PDB file of C-alpha atoms in Angstrom:
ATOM      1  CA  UNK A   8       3.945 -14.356 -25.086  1.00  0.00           C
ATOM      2  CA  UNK A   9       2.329 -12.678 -22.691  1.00  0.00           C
ATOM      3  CA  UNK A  10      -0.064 -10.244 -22.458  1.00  0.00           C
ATOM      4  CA  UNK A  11      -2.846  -7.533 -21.621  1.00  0.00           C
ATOM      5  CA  UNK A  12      -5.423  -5.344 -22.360  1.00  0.00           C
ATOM      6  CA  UNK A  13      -7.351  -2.441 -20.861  1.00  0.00           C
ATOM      7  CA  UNK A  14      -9.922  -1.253 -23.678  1.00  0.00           C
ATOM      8  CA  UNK A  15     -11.294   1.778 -21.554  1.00  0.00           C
ATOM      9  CA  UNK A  16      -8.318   5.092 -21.108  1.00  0.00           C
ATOM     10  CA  UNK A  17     -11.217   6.490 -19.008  1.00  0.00           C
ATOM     11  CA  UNK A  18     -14.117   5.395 -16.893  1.00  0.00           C
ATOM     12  CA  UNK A  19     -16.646   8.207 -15.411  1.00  0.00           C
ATOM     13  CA  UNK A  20     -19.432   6.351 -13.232  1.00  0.00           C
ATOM     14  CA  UNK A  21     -21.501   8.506 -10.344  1.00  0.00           C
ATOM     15  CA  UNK A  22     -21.052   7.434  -6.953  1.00  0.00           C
ATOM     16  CA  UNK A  23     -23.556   4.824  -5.487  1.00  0.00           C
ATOM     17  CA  UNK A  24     -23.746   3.349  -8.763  1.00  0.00           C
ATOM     18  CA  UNK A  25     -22.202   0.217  -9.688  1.00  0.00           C
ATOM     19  CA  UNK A  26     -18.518   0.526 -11.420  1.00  0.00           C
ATOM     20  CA  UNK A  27     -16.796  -2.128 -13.611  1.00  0.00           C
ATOM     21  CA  UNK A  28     -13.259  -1.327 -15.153  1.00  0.00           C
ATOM     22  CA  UNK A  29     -12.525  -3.924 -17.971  1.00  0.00           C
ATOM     23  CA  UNK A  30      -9.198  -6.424 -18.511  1.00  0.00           C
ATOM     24  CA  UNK A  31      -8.591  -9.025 -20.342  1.00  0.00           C
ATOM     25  CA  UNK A  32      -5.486 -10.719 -20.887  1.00  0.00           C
ATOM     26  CA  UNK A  33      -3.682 -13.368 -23.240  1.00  0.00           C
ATOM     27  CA  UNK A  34      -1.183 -15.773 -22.101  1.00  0.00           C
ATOM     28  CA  UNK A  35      -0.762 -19.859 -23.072  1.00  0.00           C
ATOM     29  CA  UNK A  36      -1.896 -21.873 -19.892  1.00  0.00           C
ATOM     30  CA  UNK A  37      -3.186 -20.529 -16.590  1.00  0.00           C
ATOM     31  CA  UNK A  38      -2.715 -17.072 -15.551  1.00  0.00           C
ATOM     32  CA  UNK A  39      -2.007 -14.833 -12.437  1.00  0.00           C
ATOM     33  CA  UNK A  40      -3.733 -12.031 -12.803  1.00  0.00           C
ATOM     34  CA  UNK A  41      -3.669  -9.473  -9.990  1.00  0.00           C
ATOM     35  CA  UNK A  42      -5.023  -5.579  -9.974  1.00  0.00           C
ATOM     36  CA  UNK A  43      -3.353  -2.182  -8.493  1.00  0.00           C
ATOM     37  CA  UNK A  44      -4.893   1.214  -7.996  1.00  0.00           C
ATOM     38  CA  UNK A  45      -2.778   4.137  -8.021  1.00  0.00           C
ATOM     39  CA  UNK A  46      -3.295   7.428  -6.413  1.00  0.00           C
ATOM     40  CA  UNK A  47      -2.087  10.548  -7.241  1.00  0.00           C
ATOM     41  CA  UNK A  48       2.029  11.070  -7.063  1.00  0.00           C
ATOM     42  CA  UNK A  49       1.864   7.537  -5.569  1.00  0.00           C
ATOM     43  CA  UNK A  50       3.308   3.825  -5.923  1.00  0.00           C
ATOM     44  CA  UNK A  51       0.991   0.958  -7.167  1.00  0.00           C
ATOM     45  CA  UNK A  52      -1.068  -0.534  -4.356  1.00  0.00           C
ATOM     46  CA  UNK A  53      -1.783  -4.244  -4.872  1.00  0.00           C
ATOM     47  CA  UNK A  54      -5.569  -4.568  -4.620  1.00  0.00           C
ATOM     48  CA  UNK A  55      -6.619  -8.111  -5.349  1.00  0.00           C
ATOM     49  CA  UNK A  56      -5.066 -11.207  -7.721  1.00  0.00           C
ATOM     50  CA  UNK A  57      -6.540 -14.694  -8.767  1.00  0.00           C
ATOM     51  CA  UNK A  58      -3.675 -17.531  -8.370  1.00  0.00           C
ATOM     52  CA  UNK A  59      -6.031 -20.448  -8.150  1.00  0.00           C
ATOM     53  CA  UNK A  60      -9.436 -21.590  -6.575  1.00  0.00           C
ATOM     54  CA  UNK A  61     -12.669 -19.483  -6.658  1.00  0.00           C
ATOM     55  CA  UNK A  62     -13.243 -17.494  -9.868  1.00  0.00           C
ATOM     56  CA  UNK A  63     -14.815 -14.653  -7.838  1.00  0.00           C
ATOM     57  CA  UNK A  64     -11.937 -12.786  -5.994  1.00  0.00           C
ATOM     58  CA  UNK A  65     -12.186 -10.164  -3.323  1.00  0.00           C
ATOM     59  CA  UNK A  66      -9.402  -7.578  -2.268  1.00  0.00           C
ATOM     60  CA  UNK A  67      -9.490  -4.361  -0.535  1.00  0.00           C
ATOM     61  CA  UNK A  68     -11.934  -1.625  -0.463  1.00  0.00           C
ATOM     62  CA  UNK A  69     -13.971  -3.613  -1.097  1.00  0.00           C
ATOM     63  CA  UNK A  70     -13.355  -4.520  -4.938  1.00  0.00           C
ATOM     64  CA  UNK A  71     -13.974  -7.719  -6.214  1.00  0.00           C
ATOM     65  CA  UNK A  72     -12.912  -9.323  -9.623  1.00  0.00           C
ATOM     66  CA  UNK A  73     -14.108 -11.972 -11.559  1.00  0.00           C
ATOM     67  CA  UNK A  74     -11.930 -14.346 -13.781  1.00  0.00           C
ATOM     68  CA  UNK A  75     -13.529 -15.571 -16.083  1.00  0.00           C
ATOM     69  CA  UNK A  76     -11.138 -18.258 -18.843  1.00  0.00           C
ATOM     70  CA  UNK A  77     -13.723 -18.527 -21.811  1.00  0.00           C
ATOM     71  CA  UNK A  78     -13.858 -15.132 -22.172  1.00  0.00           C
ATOM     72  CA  UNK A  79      -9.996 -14.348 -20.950  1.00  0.00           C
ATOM     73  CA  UNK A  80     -10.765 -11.230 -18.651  1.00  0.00           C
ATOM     74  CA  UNK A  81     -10.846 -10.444 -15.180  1.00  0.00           C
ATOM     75  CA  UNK A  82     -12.633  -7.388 -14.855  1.00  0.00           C
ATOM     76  CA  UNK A  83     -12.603  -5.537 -11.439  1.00  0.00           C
ATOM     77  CA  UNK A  84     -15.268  -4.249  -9.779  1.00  0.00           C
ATOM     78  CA  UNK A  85     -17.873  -2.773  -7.182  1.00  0.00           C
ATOM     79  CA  UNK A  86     -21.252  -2.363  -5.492  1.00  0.00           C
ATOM     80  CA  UNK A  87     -21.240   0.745  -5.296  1.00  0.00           C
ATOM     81  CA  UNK A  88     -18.491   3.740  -6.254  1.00  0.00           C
ATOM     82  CA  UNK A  89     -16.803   6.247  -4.312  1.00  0.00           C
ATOM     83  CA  UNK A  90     -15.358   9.441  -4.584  1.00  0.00           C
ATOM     84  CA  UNK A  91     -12.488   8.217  -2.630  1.00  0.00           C
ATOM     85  CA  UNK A  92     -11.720   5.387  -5.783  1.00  0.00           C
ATOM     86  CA  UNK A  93     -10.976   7.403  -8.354  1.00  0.00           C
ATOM     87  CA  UNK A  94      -7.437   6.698  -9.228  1.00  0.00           C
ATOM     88  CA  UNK A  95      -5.504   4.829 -11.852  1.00  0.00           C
ATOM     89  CA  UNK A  96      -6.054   1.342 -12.065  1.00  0.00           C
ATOM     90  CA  UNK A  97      -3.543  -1.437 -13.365  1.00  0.00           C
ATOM     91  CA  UNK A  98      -4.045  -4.969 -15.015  1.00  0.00           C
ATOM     92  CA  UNK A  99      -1.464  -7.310 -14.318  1.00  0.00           C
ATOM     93  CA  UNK A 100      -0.283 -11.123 -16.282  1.00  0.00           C
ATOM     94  CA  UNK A 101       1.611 -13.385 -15.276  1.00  0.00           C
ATOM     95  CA  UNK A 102       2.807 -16.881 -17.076  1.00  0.00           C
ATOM     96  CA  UNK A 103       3.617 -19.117 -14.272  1.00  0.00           C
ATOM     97  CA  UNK A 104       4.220 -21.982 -17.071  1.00  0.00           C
ATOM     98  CA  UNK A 105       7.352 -19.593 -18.519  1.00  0.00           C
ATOM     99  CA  UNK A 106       9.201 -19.566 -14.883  1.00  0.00           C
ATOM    100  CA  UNK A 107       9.246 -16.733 -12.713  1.00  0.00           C
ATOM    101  CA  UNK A 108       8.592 -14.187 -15.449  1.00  0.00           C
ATOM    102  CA  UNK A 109       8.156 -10.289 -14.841  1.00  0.00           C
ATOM    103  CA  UNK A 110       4.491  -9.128 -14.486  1.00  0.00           C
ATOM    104  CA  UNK A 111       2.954  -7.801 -17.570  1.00  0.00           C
ATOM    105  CA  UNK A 112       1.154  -4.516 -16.866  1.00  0.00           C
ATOM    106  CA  UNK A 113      -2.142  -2.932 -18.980  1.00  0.00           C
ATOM    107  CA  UNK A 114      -2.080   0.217 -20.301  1.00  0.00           C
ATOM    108  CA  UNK A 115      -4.172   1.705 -16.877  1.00  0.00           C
ATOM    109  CA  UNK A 116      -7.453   3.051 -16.550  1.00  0.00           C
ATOM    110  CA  UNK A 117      -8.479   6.203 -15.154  1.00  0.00           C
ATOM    111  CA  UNK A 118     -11.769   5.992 -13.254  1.00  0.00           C
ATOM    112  CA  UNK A 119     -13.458   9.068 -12.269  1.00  0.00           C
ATOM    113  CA  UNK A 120     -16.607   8.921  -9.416  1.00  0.00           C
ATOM    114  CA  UNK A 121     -18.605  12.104  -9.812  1.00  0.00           C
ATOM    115  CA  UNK A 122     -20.339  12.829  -6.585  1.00  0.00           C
TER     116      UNK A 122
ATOM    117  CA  UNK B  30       7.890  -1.802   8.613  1.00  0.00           C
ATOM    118  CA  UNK B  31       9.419   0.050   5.708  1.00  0.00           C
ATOM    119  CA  UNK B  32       8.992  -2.135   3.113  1.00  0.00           C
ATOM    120  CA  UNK B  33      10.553  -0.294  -0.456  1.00  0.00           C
ATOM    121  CA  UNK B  34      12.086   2.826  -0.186  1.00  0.00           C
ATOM    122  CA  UNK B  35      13.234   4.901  -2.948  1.00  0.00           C
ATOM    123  CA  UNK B  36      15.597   7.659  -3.172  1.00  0.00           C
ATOM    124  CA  UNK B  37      15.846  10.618  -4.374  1.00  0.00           C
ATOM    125  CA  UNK B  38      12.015  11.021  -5.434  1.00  0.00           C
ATOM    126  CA  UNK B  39      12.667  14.308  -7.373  1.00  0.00           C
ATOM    127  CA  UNK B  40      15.283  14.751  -9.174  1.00  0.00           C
ATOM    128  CA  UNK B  41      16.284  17.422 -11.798  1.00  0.00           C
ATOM    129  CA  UNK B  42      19.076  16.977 -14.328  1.00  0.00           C
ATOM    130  CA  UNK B  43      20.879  18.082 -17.092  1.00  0.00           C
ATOM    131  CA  UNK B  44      21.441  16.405 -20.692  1.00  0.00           C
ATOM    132  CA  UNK B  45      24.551  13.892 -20.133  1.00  0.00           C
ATOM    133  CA  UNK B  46      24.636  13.868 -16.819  1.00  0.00           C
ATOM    134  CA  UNK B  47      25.145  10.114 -14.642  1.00  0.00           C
ATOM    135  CA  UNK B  48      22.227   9.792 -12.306  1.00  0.00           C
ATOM    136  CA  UNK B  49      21.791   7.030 -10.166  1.00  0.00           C
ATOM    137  CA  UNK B  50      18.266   5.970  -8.299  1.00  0.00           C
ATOM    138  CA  UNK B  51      17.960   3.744  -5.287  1.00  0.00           C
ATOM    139  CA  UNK B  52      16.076   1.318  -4.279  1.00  0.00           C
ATOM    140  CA  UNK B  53      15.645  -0.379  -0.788  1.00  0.00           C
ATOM    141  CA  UNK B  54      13.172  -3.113   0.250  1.00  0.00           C
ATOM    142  CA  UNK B  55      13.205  -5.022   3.785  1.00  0.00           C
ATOM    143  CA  UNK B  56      11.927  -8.133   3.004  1.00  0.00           C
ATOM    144  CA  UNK B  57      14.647 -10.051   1.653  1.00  0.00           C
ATOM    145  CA  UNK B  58      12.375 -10.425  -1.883  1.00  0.00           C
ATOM    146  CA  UNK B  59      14.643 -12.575  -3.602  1.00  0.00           C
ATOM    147  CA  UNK B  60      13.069 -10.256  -7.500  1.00  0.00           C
ATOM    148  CA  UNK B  61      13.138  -6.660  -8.079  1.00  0.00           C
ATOM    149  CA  UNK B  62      12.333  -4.593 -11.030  1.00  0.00           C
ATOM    150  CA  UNK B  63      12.585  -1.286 -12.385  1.00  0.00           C
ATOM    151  CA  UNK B  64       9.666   0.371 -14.079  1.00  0.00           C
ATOM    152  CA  UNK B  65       8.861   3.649 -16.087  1.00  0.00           C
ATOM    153  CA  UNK B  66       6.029   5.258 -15.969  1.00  0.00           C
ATOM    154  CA  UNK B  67       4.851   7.733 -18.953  1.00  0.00           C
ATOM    155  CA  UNK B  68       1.609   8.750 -20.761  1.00  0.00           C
ATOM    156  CA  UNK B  69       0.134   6.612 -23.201  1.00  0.00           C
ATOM    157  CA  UNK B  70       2.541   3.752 -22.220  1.00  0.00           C
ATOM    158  CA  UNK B  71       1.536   2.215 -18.986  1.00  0.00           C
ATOM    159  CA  UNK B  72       4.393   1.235 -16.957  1.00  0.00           C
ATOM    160  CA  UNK B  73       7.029  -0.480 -18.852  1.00  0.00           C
ATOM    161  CA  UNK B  74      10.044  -2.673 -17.273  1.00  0.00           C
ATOM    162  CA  UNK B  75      13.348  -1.756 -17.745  1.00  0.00           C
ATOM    163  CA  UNK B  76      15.834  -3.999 -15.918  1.00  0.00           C
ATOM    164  CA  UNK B  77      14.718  -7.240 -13.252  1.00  0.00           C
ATOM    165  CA  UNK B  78      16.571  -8.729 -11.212  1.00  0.00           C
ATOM    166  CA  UNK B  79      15.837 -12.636  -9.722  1.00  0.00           C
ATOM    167  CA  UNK B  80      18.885 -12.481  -7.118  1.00  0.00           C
ATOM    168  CA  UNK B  81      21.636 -10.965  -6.097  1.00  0.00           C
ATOM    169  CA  UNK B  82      24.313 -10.795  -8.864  1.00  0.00           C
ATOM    170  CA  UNK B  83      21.315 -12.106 -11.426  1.00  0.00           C
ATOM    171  CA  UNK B  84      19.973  -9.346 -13.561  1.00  0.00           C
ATOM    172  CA  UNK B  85      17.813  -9.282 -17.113  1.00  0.00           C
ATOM    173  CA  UNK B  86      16.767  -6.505 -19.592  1.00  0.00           C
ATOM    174  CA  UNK B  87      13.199  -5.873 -19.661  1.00  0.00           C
ATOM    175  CA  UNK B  88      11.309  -3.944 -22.778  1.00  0.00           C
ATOM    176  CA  UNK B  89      13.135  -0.914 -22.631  1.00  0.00           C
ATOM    177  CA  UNK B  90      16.652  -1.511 -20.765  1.00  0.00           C
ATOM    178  CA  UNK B  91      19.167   0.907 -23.456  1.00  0.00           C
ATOM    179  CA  UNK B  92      20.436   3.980 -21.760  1.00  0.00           C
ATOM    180  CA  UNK B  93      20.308   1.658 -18.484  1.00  0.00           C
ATOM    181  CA  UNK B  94      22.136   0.214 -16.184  1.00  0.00           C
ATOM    182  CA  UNK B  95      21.905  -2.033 -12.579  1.00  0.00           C
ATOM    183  CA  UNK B  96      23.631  -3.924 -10.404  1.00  0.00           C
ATOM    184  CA  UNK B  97      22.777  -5.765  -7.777  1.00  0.00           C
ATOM    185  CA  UNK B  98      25.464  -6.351  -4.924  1.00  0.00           C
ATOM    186  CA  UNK B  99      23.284  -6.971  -2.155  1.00  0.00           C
ATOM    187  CA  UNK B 100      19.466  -8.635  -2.082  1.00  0.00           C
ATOM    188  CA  UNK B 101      17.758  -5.792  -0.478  1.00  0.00           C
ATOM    189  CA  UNK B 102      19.227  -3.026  -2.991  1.00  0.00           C
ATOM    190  CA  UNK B 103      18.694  -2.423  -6.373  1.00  0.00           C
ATOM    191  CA  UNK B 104      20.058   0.817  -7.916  1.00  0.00           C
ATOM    192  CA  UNK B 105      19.249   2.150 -11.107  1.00  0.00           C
ATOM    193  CA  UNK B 106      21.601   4.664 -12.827  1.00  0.00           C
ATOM    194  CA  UNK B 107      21.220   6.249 -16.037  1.00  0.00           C
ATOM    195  CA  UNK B 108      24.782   6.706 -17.517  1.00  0.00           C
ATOM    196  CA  UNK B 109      24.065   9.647 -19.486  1.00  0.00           C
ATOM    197  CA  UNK B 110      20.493  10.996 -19.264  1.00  0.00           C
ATOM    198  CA  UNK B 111      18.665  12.195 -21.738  1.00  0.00           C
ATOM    199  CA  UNK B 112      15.415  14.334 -22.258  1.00  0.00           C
ATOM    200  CA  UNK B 113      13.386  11.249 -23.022  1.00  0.00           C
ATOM    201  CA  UNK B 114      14.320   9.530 -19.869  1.00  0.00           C
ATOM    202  CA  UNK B 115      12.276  12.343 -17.809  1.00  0.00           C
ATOM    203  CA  UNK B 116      10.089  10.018 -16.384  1.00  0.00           C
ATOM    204  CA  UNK B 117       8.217   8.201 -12.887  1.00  0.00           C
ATOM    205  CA  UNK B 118      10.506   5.061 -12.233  1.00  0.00           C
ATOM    206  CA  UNK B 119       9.243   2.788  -9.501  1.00  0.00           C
ATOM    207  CA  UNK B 120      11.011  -0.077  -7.882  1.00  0.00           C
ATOM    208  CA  UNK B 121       9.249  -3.173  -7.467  1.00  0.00           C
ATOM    209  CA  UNK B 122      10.082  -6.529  -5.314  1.00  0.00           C
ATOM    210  CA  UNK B 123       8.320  -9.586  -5.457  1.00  0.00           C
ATOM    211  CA  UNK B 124       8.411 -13.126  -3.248  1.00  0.00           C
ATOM    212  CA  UNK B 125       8.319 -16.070  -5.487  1.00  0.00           C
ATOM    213  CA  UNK B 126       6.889 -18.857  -3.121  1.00  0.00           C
ATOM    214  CA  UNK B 127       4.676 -20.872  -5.063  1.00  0.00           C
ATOM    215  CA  UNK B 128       0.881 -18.813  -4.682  1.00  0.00           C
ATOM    216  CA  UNK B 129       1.419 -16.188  -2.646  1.00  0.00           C
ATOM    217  CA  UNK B 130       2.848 -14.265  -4.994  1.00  0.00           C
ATOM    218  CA  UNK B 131       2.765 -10.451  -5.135  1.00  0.00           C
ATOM    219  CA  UNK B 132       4.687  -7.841  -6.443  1.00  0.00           C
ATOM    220  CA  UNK B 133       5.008  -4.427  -4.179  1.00  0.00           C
ATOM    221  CA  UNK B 134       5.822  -0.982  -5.460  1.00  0.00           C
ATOM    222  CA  UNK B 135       7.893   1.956  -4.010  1.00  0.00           C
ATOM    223  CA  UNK B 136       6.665   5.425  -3.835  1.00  0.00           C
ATOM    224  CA  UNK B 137       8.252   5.919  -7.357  1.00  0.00           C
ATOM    225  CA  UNK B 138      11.034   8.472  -8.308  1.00  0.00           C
ATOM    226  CA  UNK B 139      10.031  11.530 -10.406  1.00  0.00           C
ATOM    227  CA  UNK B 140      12.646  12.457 -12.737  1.00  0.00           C
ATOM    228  CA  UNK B 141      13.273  15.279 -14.677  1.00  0.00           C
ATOM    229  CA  UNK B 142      16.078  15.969 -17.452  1.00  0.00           C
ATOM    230  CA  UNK B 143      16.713  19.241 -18.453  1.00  0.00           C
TER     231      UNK B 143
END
């Protein structure tokens, strides 16, 4: 089974400072992980994913994630906050070994930049 | 450039009433899902669909029901809607080629039963 796991409901971080919003996931062999941000009374934007290849992966706005397989997480983050990011963010999973299974979504995380 | 459309995105009902939600994408994605989104849970899958005529239950598919005639629609109706099914639901489609994987979302439909 698949799975995964979003330990913070709430991130606060000032902006210029450095922000990190936490995933990590649990599946049997090698994962797709991917992240989405979601604005208020909006749809999920897809933001980044790792399929393969380099461990350090960067998407738009310029967030980056990191996978890292000892430690099973793929935390997402950023030089330097924004007001403009504060949304909802998503952790996604994804089993490629169990065929072309649905994406399993975290809980969400709501980060807050205070200007 | 459309991509996934939804319709209606408010909707207010009543108890026992059939209310069907649509979903549109232009991309010929050959997967589509249907997710709800609530406080506390995340967004949860109800139904999934790999083709046309191909459809699976996700975690919470009773009180439920999709077809799926044509690839680019995907319609959603509740048979008889209850309170607890007030609710975002958001339409997903994915392409399956092997790496470029990546699922897109629709503007989501916020619905409300009365």
């Amino acid at each position: 089974a698949q799975s995964v796991a979003q330990p913070e409901d709430q991130v606060n971080v000032a902006e210029g400072n450095p922000l990190t919003v936490k995933c990590t996931y649990s599946v049997s062999g090698n994962p797709y992980l991917f992240w989405y941000v979601q604005y208020p009374n909006r749809g999920l934007q897809f933001l980044l994913k790792y399929i393969t290849g380099d461990n350090l992966v960067k998407g738009s706005y310029g967030f980056e994630a990191e996978f890292n397989k000892s430690q099973t997480s793929f935390h997402l983050k950023k030089p330097s906050a924004l007001v403009s990011d504060s949304a909802l963010y998503f952790c996604a999973v994804r089993d490629p070994n169990s065929g072309n299974t649905p994406l399993v979504f975290g809980k969400g995380t709501r980060l807050s930049v205070i200007a | 450039d459309a991509g996934i459309t939804q319709s209606p995105r408010y909707k207010i009902t009543e108890t026992g009433r059939q209310v069907t939600l649509m979903c549109h994408q232009t991309w010929s994605h050959s997967y589509m899902f249907w997710y709800r989104q609530d406080l506390g849970h995340g967004l949860r899958l109800i139904y999934y669909s790999a083709a046309a005529d191909i459809t699976d239950k996700g975690e919470v598919p009773d009180g439920y029901v999709v077809s799926r005639s044509k690839t680019e629609n995907f319609p959603l109706t509740l048979e008889s809607a209850t309170r607890s099914q007030t609710s975002v639901y958001f339409c997903a489609s994915r392409l399956t080629r092997a790496g470029l994987e990546t699922q897109y979302f629709g503007p989501g439909t916020r619905l409300l039963v009365l």
